[in-house]
PDB file of C-alpha atoms in Angstrom:
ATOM      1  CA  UNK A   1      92.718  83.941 103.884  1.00  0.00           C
ATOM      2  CA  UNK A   2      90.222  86.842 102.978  1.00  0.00           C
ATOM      3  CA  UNK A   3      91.443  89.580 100.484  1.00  0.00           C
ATOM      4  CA  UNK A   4      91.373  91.907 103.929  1.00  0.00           C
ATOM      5  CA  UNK A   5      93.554  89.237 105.646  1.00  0.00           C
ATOM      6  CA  UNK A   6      96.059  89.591 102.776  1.00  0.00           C
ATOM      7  CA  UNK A   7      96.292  93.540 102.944  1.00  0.00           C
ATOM      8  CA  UNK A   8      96.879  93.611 106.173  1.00  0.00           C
ATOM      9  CA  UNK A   9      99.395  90.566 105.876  1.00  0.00           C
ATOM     10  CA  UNK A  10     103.491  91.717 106.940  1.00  0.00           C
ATOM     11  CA  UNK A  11     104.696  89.025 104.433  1.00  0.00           C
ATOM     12  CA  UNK A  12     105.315  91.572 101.047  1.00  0.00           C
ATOM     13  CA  UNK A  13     105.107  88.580  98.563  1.00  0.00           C
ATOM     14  CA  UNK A  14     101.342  88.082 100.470  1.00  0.00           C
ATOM     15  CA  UNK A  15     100.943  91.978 100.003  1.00  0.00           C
ATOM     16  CA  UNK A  16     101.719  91.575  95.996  1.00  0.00           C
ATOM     17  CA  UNK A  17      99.464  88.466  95.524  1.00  0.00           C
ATOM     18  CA  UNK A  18      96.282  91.111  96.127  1.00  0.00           C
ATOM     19  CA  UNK A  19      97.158  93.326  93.683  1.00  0.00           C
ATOM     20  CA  UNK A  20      98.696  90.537  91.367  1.00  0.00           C
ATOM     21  CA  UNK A  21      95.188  88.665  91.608  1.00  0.00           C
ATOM     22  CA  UNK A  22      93.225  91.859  91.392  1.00  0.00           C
ATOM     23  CA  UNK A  23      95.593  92.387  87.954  1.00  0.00           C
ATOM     24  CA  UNK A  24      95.168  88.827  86.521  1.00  0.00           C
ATOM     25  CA  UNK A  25      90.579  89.387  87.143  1.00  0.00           C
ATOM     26  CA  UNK A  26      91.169  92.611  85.058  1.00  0.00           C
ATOM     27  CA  UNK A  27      92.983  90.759  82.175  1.00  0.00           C
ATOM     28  CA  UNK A  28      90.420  87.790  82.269  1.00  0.00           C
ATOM     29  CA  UNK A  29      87.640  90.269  82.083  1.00  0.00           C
ATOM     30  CA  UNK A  30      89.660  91.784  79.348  1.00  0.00           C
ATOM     31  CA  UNK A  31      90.490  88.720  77.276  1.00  0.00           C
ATOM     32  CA  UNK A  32      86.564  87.937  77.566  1.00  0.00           C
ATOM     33  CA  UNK A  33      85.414  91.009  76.062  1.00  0.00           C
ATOM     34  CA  UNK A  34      88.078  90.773  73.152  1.00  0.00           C
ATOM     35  CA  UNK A  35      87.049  87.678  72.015  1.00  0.00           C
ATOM     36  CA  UNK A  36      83.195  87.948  72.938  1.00  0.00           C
ATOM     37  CA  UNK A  37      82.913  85.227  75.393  1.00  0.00           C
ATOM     38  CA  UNK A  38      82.107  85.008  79.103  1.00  0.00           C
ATOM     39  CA  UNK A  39      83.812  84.565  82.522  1.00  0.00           C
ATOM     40  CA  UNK A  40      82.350  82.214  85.059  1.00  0.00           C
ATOM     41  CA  UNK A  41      83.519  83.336  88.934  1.00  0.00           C
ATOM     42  CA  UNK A  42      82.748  82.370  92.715  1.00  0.00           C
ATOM     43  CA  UNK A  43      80.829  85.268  94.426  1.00  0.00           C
ATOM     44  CA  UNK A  44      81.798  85.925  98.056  1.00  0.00           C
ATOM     45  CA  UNK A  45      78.623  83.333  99.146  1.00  0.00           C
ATOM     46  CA  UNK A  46      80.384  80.514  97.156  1.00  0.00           C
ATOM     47  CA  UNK A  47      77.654  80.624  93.889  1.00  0.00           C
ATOM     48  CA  UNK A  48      79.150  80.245  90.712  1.00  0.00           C
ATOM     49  CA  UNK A  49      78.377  82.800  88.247  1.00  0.00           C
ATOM     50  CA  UNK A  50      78.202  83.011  84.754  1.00  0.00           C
ATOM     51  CA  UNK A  51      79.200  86.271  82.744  1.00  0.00           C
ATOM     52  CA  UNK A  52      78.611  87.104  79.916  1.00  0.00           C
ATOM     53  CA  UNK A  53      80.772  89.774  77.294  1.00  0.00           C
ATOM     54  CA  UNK A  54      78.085  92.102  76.990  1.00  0.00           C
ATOM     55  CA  UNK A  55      77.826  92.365  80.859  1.00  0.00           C
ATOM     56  CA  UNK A  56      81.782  92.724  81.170  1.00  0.00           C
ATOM     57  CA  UNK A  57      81.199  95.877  78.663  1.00  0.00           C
ATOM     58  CA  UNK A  58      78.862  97.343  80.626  1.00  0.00           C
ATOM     59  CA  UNK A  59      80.485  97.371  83.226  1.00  0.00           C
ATOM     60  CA  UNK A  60      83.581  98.273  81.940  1.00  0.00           C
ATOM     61  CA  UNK A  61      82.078 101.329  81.042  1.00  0.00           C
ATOM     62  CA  UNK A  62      80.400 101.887  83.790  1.00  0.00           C
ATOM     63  CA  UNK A  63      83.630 102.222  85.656  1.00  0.00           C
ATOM     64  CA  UNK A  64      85.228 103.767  83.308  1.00  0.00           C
ATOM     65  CA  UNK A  65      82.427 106.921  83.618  1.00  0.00           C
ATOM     66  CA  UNK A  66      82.617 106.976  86.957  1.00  0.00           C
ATOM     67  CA  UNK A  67      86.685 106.921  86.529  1.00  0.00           C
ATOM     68  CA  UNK A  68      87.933 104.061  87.758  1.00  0.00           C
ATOM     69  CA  UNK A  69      91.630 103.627  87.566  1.00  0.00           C
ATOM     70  CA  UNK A  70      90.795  99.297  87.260  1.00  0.00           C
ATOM     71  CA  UNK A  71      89.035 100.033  83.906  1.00  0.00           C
ATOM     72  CA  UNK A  72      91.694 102.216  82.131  1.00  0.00           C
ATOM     73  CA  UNK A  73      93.835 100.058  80.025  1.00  0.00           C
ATOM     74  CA  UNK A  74      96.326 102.427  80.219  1.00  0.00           C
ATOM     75  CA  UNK A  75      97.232 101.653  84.136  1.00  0.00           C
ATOM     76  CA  UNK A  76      98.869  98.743  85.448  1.00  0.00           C
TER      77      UNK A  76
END
């Protein structure tokens, strides 16, 4: 299933696991940054990527300018 099939999903536990997911990305970006190492992900085209801390910052403030909610530590 495709994050869109999810949202629109009548199951709530299938409702939560978007956000929860969404939540757990946040924290492994997080973690990364704290500790100065990289995340590796799958890209919507199936490629593996490789990011690094410094990236992660950037865009973590980058988001964080524009005022994203997702990059304020202070929201859950």
């Amino acid at each position: 299933m495709s994050v869109n099939d999810l949202s629109q999903a009548k199951n709530p536990d299938l409702l939560a696991s978007v956000a929860a997911m969404q939540h757990a990305a946040q924290e492994a970006r997080d973690i990364a940054i704290q500790f100065n190492t990289g995340i590796v992900v799958e890209d919507n085209d199936g490629n593996i990527l490789h990011i690094d801390a410094e990236t992660l910052r950037k865009e973590r403030d980058e988001q964080r300018a524009k005022g994203s909610p997702s990059a304020d530590p202070t929201t859950v």
